[in-house]
Amino acid sequence: MLTISHLKKRFGQRTILEDIDLTVHQGDVITLIGPSGSGKTTFLRIITTLEQADGGHIQFAGIDKDFADLTKRDIQTIRRNVGFVFQNYNLFNNKTVLQNVTEGLIVAQKRSKAAAKAIAVSALAKVGLADFQDYYPSQLSGGQAQRVGIARAIALNPKVIFFDEPTSALDPELVTDVLQVMRQLAAEGMTMVVITHQMSFARDVSNQVIFMADGHVIEKGQPSQLFTTPKVSRTKQFLAEILATV
Amino acid sequence: MSLDTAFMGQVFKLTLQGVPVTLKIVLVALIISLPIGFLFALIRIYQVKVLSPLVRLYVSFVRGTPIIAQILIVYSAFPSFLAQFIGKTAFNIDPIIYAYIVFALNSVATLTEVFRSALQTVDKGQLEAGLLVGMTPAQTFLRVILPQALISALPNITNTTLYLIKNSSLAFIMSVKDITAVAKTQAAFSYNFLEAYLVVWVYYLVIAYVAEFLFSTLTHYFSRYLVAEPNKNWFQRLFSFRQPNTAVTNTQAKRAQFIAKEVNHVNN
Ligand SMILES: Nc1ncnc2c1ncn2[C@@H]1O[C@H](COP(=O)(O)OP(=O)(O)OP(=O)(O)O)[C@@H](O)[C@H]1O
Ligand SMILES: [Mg+2]
């Protein structure tokens, strides 16, 4: 459903991503793990067109092109077929919770207000925020804000939702609610690519774990394999470190 | 020392004629300078070729010279400049036109900076979120970025207006018959300078106060979503006359707090 190959990215002289491949099938839950600065965020930002690639190919939503050849129209197609949940939520601060969710439905998908509202209400109910429709983002806790971010993404019914460390800005006691929502989404068959430091989520929910370091994919595999018998020493070392700190 | 209160009452009545003149200068200057200042801010932010450095030059030129010098330059240069095109009638133009021009030109520079910093306070992340719910950059700008920028610009627009009200008193230099000019004439007739100037003082205080109240009502109405703003009713706002500087710091402090919280979240 989504295939990225030979993706390259430089910032100035520094190579941030080198020859990255990714294949996502319908219903996959893929987790991306790796040390800080390994290029995980940049990777997702390139796939979702927020950043430009310096090389590589994308196959998605009827597009089959090198990144360099993407037209404005292609870019718009990609944007309209993905969802993105940001680390710091990026809710529209001047809009209510309900408007945050309906905005894309009305403006981009050209749905009627009533239809958009119905979709938004059910998306908000799904993340447990049915009673918060008229709140503004500044009145929400981090965990609530992030669940609005998730509702905003799922309401658009995208082919795949990308999550960039959705819980890392949250107080520990709020993490569970957000993870619970994500687990439920995964169970319903939503296709997801998730950057996370929550190893339990990666282990329990995803069907593939990708370990990245220094702009390379070091190792990928099923969680049962990668977490118990990592093949590469670099992966072993990373897992040992991160599990020691938990 | 005793005040000639009868004279004050008389001046008070006469000076009333100057009020619409002062208000006209302020309003016309604002109406001209708000859209142009906004346009200039966009030119600066999007670094439009050729124009951006010109705007920058203009802003620093206006901000680097005293307004009195700007008045004198416009008032002496413009008529003779115009005379080249329309002949002697240029010297018969109502001087209030020159007042409009000077004060608009002056406010454009301030408002360019006001809008520029306001647009930059809105987090770029919201633009990206807009793009990834499928809106175009223009749609996101109009529906998400712009409304927030305008609201965060309001306190500084209030300040600009207050300065404009006060600066407009210099219009008498161009022989415009505003509040100050009328009162000065009365004072010169009777040598009751203090009385006349006290009247002027009261007029400006009232006008500035009303302007401040209107803007604070507007800000209050539009910044509902910031919540940090305590819910004052109109009565409380009526009696919370603030000096321009605190008007800025209040909202900016809230915004700074808000941003600090965001940054904290990101860093954690
Ligand atoms: N706009 C940019 N300009 C220059 N360098 C950048 C930019 N964005 C990211 N980088 C650099 O690219 C590298 C990868 O960053 P990225 O944010 O993708 O890492 P990450 O794996 O998401 O890290 P983290 O776990 O800390 O979020 C970092 O070294 C970062 O400094
Ligand atoms: Mg990151």
XYZ file of C-alpha atoms and ligand atoms in Angstrom:
546
model
C 0.000 0.000 0.000
C 2.919 2.326 0.770
C 6.410 1.635 -0.449
C 9.408 3.874 0.048
C 12.737 2.932 -1.458
C 16.267 4.314 -1.388
C 15.245 7.389 0.532
C 18.056 9.903 1.074
C 18.127 13.122 3.056
C 20.863 15.630 3.786
C 20.729 18.762 5.906
C 23.576 20.862 4.538
C 26.616 18.626 4.379
C 25.264 16.118 6.903
C 23.578 12.972 5.676
C 20.548 12.374 7.888
C 18.977 9.435 6.063
C 20.855 6.995 3.842
C 19.099 4.497 1.595
C 16.007 3.846 3.719
C 13.332 1.386 2.555
C 9.896 0.872 4.026
C 6.962 -1.262 2.994
C 3.612 -0.833 4.689
C 0.711 -3.195 4.034
C -2.923 -2.555 4.809
C -3.510 -3.164 8.523
C 0.180 -3.049 9.471
C 1.247 -1.484 12.733
C 4.896 -0.624 12.328
C 6.947 0.875 15.120
C 10.099 2.887 14.550
C 12.578 2.898 17.395
C 16.070 4.277 17.729
C 18.234 6.767 19.580
C 17.622 10.491 19.479
C 18.835 12.106 16.279
C 18.723 8.897 14.275
C 16.378 10.501 11.723
C 13.011 8.957 12.657
C 11.060 12.213 12.639
C 12.710 13.387 9.443
C 11.761 10.094 7.802
C 8.057 10.502 8.573
C 8.136 14.182 7.644
C 9.515 13.305 4.216
C 6.915 10.623 3.560
C 4.182 13.097 4.508
C 5.744 15.852 2.320
C 6.529 18.210 5.205
C 10.180 17.893 4.239
C 11.839 17.365 0.856
C 13.884 14.267 0.095
C 17.240 14.331 -1.681
C 16.565 11.038 -3.385
C 14.285 8.020 -3.314
C 11.025 6.684 -4.625
C 7.460 6.602 -3.326
C 4.543 4.349 -4.245
C 1.337 5.420 -2.580
C -2.264 6.331 -3.403
C -1.789 5.770 -7.120
C 1.525 7.623 -7.224
C 4.626 5.756 -8.344
C 7.417 8.309 -8.640
C 10.772 9.543 -7.480
C 10.372 12.130 -4.742
C 12.044 14.650 -7.014
C 9.282 14.271 -9.604
C 6.321 14.814 -7.286
C 4.042 17.514 -8.625
C 1.970 19.879 -6.492
C -0.980 17.674 -7.255
C 0.846 14.532 -6.083
C 1.823 16.292 -2.896
C -1.797 17.227 -2.280
C -2.844 13.624 -2.974
C -0.355 12.318 -0.433
C -1.460 14.874 2.162
C -5.102 13.932 1.683
C -4.407 10.247 2.219
C -2.310 10.355 5.362
C -2.992 11.268 8.948
C -0.336 12.685 11.230
C -0.260 12.803 15.007
C 2.371 15.232 16.218
C 4.540 14.990 19.283
C 3.303 18.373 20.521
C -0.274 17.933 19.204
C -0.298 21.027 16.945
C -4.000 21.549 17.493
C -5.543 24.652 15.929
C -5.591 26.898 18.983
C -8.298 29.195 17.672
C -10.722 26.345 17.062
C -12.773 24.277 19.460
C -12.170 20.570 19.852
C -15.045 19.849 17.469
C -13.806 22.393 14.913
C -10.310 20.918 15.096
C -11.776 17.663 13.859
C -14.285 19.054 11.341
C -11.879 21.557 9.739
C -10.269 19.064 7.341
C -13.589 17.346 6.644
C -15.294 20.583 5.642
C -12.483 22.520 3.987
C -10.448 19.767 2.344
C -12.963 16.968 1.890
C -15.815 19.369 1.106
C -18.322 17.614 3.304
C -21.418 19.354 4.572
C -21.258 20.792 8.083
C -23.766 18.276 9.345
C -21.934 15.301 7.842
C -18.599 16.586 9.172
C -20.062 17.039 12.611
C -21.474 13.522 12.689
C -18.082 12.078 11.726
C -16.269 14.276 14.234
C -18.609 13.393 17.076
C -18.074 9.690 16.535
C -14.296 10.150 16.245
C -14.287 12.115 19.508
C -16.400 9.464 21.184
C -13.866 6.879 20.073
C -11.050 8.708 21.880
C -13.231 9.272 24.948
C -13.767 12.995 24.485
C -17.432 13.149 23.543
C -18.048 15.706 26.281
C -15.266 18.075 25.241
C -16.557 19.288 21.875
C -16.781 22.928 22.852
C -13.501 23.182 24.723
C -10.569 25.089 23.316
C -7.134 23.411 23.155
C -5.807 25.656 25.936
C -8.396 24.111 28.273
C -7.223 20.541 27.709
C -4.633 18.413 29.458
C -1.818 17.068 27.310
C -3.418 13.643 27.181
C -6.741 15.081 26.074
C -5.069 17.314 23.493
C -3.245 14.347 22.022
C -6.452 12.348 21.828
C -8.027 15.241 19.924
C -4.999 15.033 17.627
C -5.776 11.368 17.070
C -9.490 12.037 16.515
C -8.567 14.715 13.965
C -6.463 12.169 12.089
C -8.906 9.253 12.148
C -11.922 11.385 11.187
C -10.341 11.924 7.770
C -10.282 8.165 7.218
C -6.692 8.162 5.881
C -4.992 5.141 4.353
C -2.290 5.318 7.014
C -1.701 7.335 10.179
C 1.790 8.387 11.220
C 2.508 9.010 14.893
C 5.618 10.899 15.978
C 6.250 10.019 19.621
C 2.627 10.686 20.508
C 3.152 10.180 24.234
C 6.580 11.656 24.845
C 5.252 15.126 25.699
C 2.840 13.729 28.271
C 3.008 13.331 32.019
C 3.417 9.625 32.821
C -0.107 9.241 34.235
C -1.620 10.514 30.966
C 0.323 8.165 28.697
C -1.932 5.184 29.338
C -5.103 6.804 27.982
C -3.412 7.724 24.715
C -1.801 4.313 24.306
C -5.149 2.693 25.043
C -6.725 4.634 22.161
C -3.883 3.587 19.860
C -4.199 -0.054 20.844
C -7.888 0.077 20.072
C -7.200 1.654 16.667
C -4.692 -1.059 15.885
C -7.200 -3.709 16.908
C -9.716 -2.194 14.496
C -7.263 -2.680 11.666
C -6.044 0.915 11.190
C -2.742 1.052 9.336
C -0.232 2.836 11.540
C 3.438 3.818 11.549
C 4.506 4.833 15.028
C 7.722 6.357 16.335
C 7.848 5.459 19.984
C 9.999 4.938 23.038
C 7.248 2.841 24.626
C 8.792 -0.581 24.157
C 5.760 -2.339 25.626
C 3.579 -0.794 22.926
C 6.059 -1.809 20.233
C 6.209 -5.339 21.604
C 2.487 -5.873 22.190
C 0.842 -4.002 19.344
C 3.090 -3.813 16.304
C 3.650 -6.515 13.748
C 6.975 -5.062 12.675
C 9.660 -3.137 14.538
C 12.264 -1.082 12.705
C 15.383 -0.052 14.559
C 17.109 3.015 13.142
C 20.414 4.601 14.074
C 22.511 7.298 12.398
C 20.205 7.519 9.416
C 20.275 3.792 8.653
C 17.831 0.993 9.223
C 19.969 -1.275 11.389
C 17.516 -4.078 11.867
C 13.859 -4.882 11.338
C 11.681 -7.791 12.292
C 8.723 -9.057 14.249
C 8.726 -7.778 17.808
C 8.944 -11.299 19.259
C 12.170 -11.807 17.344
C 13.735 -8.339 17.555
C 13.166 -7.834 21.272
C 14.283 -11.298 22.354
C 16.952 -12.284 19.851
C 18.278 -9.151 18.100
C 20.769 -10.088 15.398
C 22.851 -6.915 15.366
C 24.941 -5.864 18.346
C 23.914 -2.227 17.908
C 20.276 -3.235 18.459
C 21.185 -5.300 21.512
C 23.030 -2.366 22.984
C 20.140 0.067 22.357
C 17.566 -2.295 23.852
C 19.716 -2.962 26.874
C 20.085 0.770 27.471
C 16.442 1.636 27.032
C 15.172 -1.268 29.095
C 17.601 -0.385 31.883
C 16.144 3.117 32.133
C 12.527 1.971 32.329
C -2.649 80.741 41.398
C -6.297 80.544 40.459
C -7.898 79.048 37.372
C -10.268 81.034 35.209
C -13.021 78.431 35.151
C -15.392 80.519 33.051
C -12.693 80.730 30.374
C -12.109 76.996 30.651
C -15.768 76.302 29.993
C -15.643 78.564 26.985
C -12.526 76.886 25.607
C -14.093 73.529 26.308
C -17.024 74.381 24.059
C -14.911 75.883 21.306
C -12.411 73.040 21.321
C -15.230 70.599 20.691
C -14.957 71.599 16.998
C -11.468 70.137 17.013
C -12.605 66.707 18.225
C -13.978 65.456 14.883
C -10.801 66.698 13.198
C -8.591 64.754 15.584
C -10.787 61.680 15.260
C -10.749 61.936 11.471
C -6.957 62.081 11.396
C -6.691 59.040 13.661
C -9.313 56.978 11.845
C -8.194 57.766 8.310
C -4.555 57.106 9.213
C -5.535 53.771 10.759
C -7.746 52.722 7.864
C -4.951 53.433 5.395
C -2.091 52.017 7.436
C -3.631 48.775 8.724
C -3.920 47.001 5.339
C -0.663 48.454 4.029
C 1.177 47.516 7.225
C -0.218 44.008 6.934
C 0.857 43.744 3.308
C 4.337 45.026 4.180
C 4.577 42.453 6.969
C 3.771 39.660 4.506
C 6.389 41.025 2.107
C 8.966 40.910 4.892
C 7.994 37.442 6.157
C 7.915 35.820 2.736
C 11.043 37.783 1.784
C 9.572 38.948 -1.489
C 12.394 39.830 -3.857
C 13.286 43.524 -4.225
C 10.291 44.641 -2.145
C 11.399 43.129 1.148
C 14.607 45.195 1.477
C 12.680 48.292 0.411
C 10.091 47.774 3.128
C 12.847 47.215 5.610
C 14.550 50.437 4.561
C 11.276 52.305 4.827
C 10.560 50.976 8.303
C 13.972 51.847 9.650
C 13.834 55.269 7.993
C 10.503 56.114 9.627
C 11.416 54.634 12.985
C 14.782 56.364 12.987
C 13.462 59.895 12.497
C 11.353 62.032 14.832
C 7.762 62.419 13.724
C 8.126 66.186 13.744
C 10.801 65.906 11.051
C 8.484 63.683 9.016
C 5.705 66.244 9.356
C 7.945 69.080 8.265
C 9.269 67.153 5.287
C 5.857 66.076 4.023
C 4.316 69.461 4.664
C 7.029 71.347 2.812
C 7.829 68.858 0.073
C 4.427 67.536 -0.906
C 2.696 70.734 -2.032
C 5.537 71.797 -4.306
C 5.835 68.235 -5.565
C 2.124 68.150 -6.368
C 2.260 71.610 -7.914
C 4.336 70.161 -10.737
C 1.334 68.108 -11.778
C -1.741 70.087 -10.834
C -0.370 73.616 -10.727
C -1.099 76.185 -8.053
C -4.210 74.418 -6.739
C -1.737 72.168 -4.893
C -1.245 74.964 -2.389
C -4.958 75.200 -1.691
C -5.427 71.597 -0.647
C -6.999 71.199 2.783
C -4.004 70.669 5.081
C -5.811 67.791 6.791
C -4.915 65.750 3.695
C -1.263 66.181 4.596
C -2.039 65.128 8.134
C -3.637 61.943 6.806
C -0.561 61.265 4.695
C 2.030 61.865 7.401
C 0.287 59.914 10.111
C -0.597 57.052 7.774
C 3.002 56.840 6.515
C 4.220 56.884 10.078
C 1.800 54.191 11.322
C 2.526 51.930 8.362
C 6.069 51.502 9.657
C 4.960 50.628 13.185
C 2.183 48.324 12.020
C 4.507 46.474 9.642
C 6.557 45.447 12.637
C 3.449 44.734 14.724
C 1.991 42.363 12.127
C 5.336 40.796 11.369
C 5.976 39.759 14.955
C 2.329 38.727 15.426
C 2.459 36.402 12.428
C 5.663 34.898 13.755
C 4.203 34.110 17.172
C 1.862 31.533 15.635
C 3.576 28.173 15.816
C 4.574 26.709 12.447
C 3.344 23.323 13.670
C -0.260 24.437 13.199
C 0.467 25.193 9.556
C 1.853 21.670 9.118
C -1.185 20.214 10.867
C -3.406 22.152 8.469
C -1.528 20.801 5.460
C -1.860 17.243 6.736
C -5.611 17.472 7.188
C -5.602 18.298 3.492
C -6.006 22.059 3.527
C -3.926 24.169 1.147
C -1.311 26.545 2.587
C -3.608 29.484 1.761
C -6.601 27.889 3.501
C -4.534 27.106 6.573
C -3.161 30.629 6.608
C -6.591 32.236 6.410
C -8.401 29.934 8.801
C -5.773 29.123 11.399
C -2.707 31.358 11.296
C -4.223 34.734 10.441
C -6.968 34.828 13.099
C -4.462 34.008 15.807
C -1.948 36.529 14.510
C -4.537 39.308 14.392
C -5.581 38.650 17.956
C -2.046 38.650 19.222
C -1.489 41.898 17.301
C -4.430 43.661 18.977
C -2.587 44.944 22.068
C 0.094 46.468 19.870
C -2.505 47.895 17.501
C -4.046 49.503 20.580
C -0.685 51.050 21.390
C -0.224 52.288 17.863
C -3.655 53.896 18.029
C -2.881 55.576 21.350
C 0.361 56.977 19.945
C -1.525 58.101 16.873
C -4.072 59.944 19.017
C -1.322 61.701 20.913
C 0.871 62.372 17.888
C -2.071 63.790 15.971
C -1.799 66.818 18.265
C 1.222 67.813 16.179
C -1.103 68.408 13.239
C -1.345 72.049 14.313
C 2.104 72.479 12.726
C 0.393 71.917 9.377
C -2.275 74.443 10.393
C -4.897 71.731 10.795
C -7.592 72.886 13.219
C -7.572 69.934 15.577
C -8.155 70.011 19.352
C -4.684 71.305 20.118
C -4.768 73.961 17.425
C -8.121 75.387 18.530
C -7.091 75.498 22.162
C -3.753 77.129 21.302
C -5.517 79.866 19.395
C -7.830 80.545 22.334
C -4.890 80.577 24.703
C -2.998 83.028 22.544
C -5.966 85.423 22.473
C -6.372 85.548 26.205
C -2.957 84.516 27.588
C -4.723 81.866 29.691
C -2.340 79.147 28.560
C -2.631 76.802 31.522
C -6.442 76.726 31.380
C -6.468 76.034 27.649
C -3.897 73.275 27.939
C -5.735 71.619 30.820
C -8.765 71.401 28.563
C -6.628 69.828 25.843
C -5.284 67.402 28.369
C -8.781 66.294 29.402
C -9.910 65.842 25.791
C -6.986 63.583 24.906
C -7.402 61.619 28.097
C -11.046 60.932 27.302
C -10.375 60.003 23.673
C -7.502 57.701 24.600
C -9.617 56.153 27.308
C -12.492 55.421 24.962
C -10.112 53.968 22.354
C -8.510 51.761 24.973
C -11.900 50.546 26.145
C -13.051 49.713 22.629
C -9.882 47.787 21.874
C -9.954 45.936 25.160
C -13.544 44.882 24.439
C -12.486 43.695 21.014
C -9.466 41.816 22.372
C -11.565 40.279 25.094
C -14.162 39.109 22.602
C -11.709 37.580 20.159
C -9.314 35.960 22.598
C -11.900 33.700 24.210
C -9.812 30.734 23.188
C -6.757 31.916 25.094
C -8.674 31.367 28.344
C -5.677 32.612 30.333
C -7.444 35.995 30.046
C -9.570 36.293 33.208
C -13.240 36.762 32.493
C -13.720 40.434 33.208
C -17.140 41.887 32.567
C -17.571 45.193 30.779
C -17.798 47.051 34.086
C -14.445 45.755 35.311
C -12.882 46.537 31.962
C -14.269 50.063 32.103
C -12.206 50.683 35.216
C -9.022 48.942 34.280
C -7.449 51.696 32.212
C -3.951 50.573 31.458
C -0.865 52.341 30.248
C 0.131 51.185 26.742
C 3.145 49.244 27.961
C 1.272 47.044 30.379
C -1.294 46.357 27.695
C 1.470 44.716 25.708
C 3.123 42.846 28.523
C -0.113 41.373 29.845
C -1.030 39.477 26.745
C 2.535 38.840 25.726
C 3.345 37.401 29.118
C 0.404 35.042 28.765
C 1.537 34.100 25.296
C 5.087 33.609 26.529
C 3.823 31.385 29.333
C 1.773 29.475 26.827
C 4.735 29.009 24.504
C 7.026 28.089 27.394
C 4.569 25.384 28.357
C 4.549 24.086 24.783
C 8.345 24.110 24.588
C 8.508 22.305 27.890
C 6.248 19.634 26.551
C 8.391 19.246 23.462
C 11.605 19.051 25.449
C 10.347 16.419 27.840
N 15.433 21.347 9.769
C 16.616 20.776 10.093
N 17.770 21.380 9.760
C 18.955 20.828 10.065
N 19.100 19.664 10.724
C 17.985 19.001 11.076
C 16.683 19.534 10.793
N 15.757 18.675 11.273
C 16.448 17.660 11.832
N 17.777 17.850 11.721
C 18.826 16.936 12.166
O 18.554 15.685 11.628
C 18.888 14.657 12.560
C 17.723 13.728 12.692
O 16.668 14.413 13.352
P 15.286 13.725 13.674
O 14.468 14.734 14.370
O 14.749 13.122 12.460
O 15.718 12.596 14.705
P 14.814 11.670 15.597
O 15.264 10.287 15.357
O 13.387 11.986 15.381
O 15.246 12.098 17.058
P 14.361 12.219 18.395
O 14.235 10.820 18.948
O 15.202 13.072 19.286
O 13.076 12.845 18.031
C 19.270 15.346 13.842
O 20.668 15.320 13.945
C 18.793 16.742 13.669
O 19.659 17.630 14.308
Mg 11.846 12.794 16.575
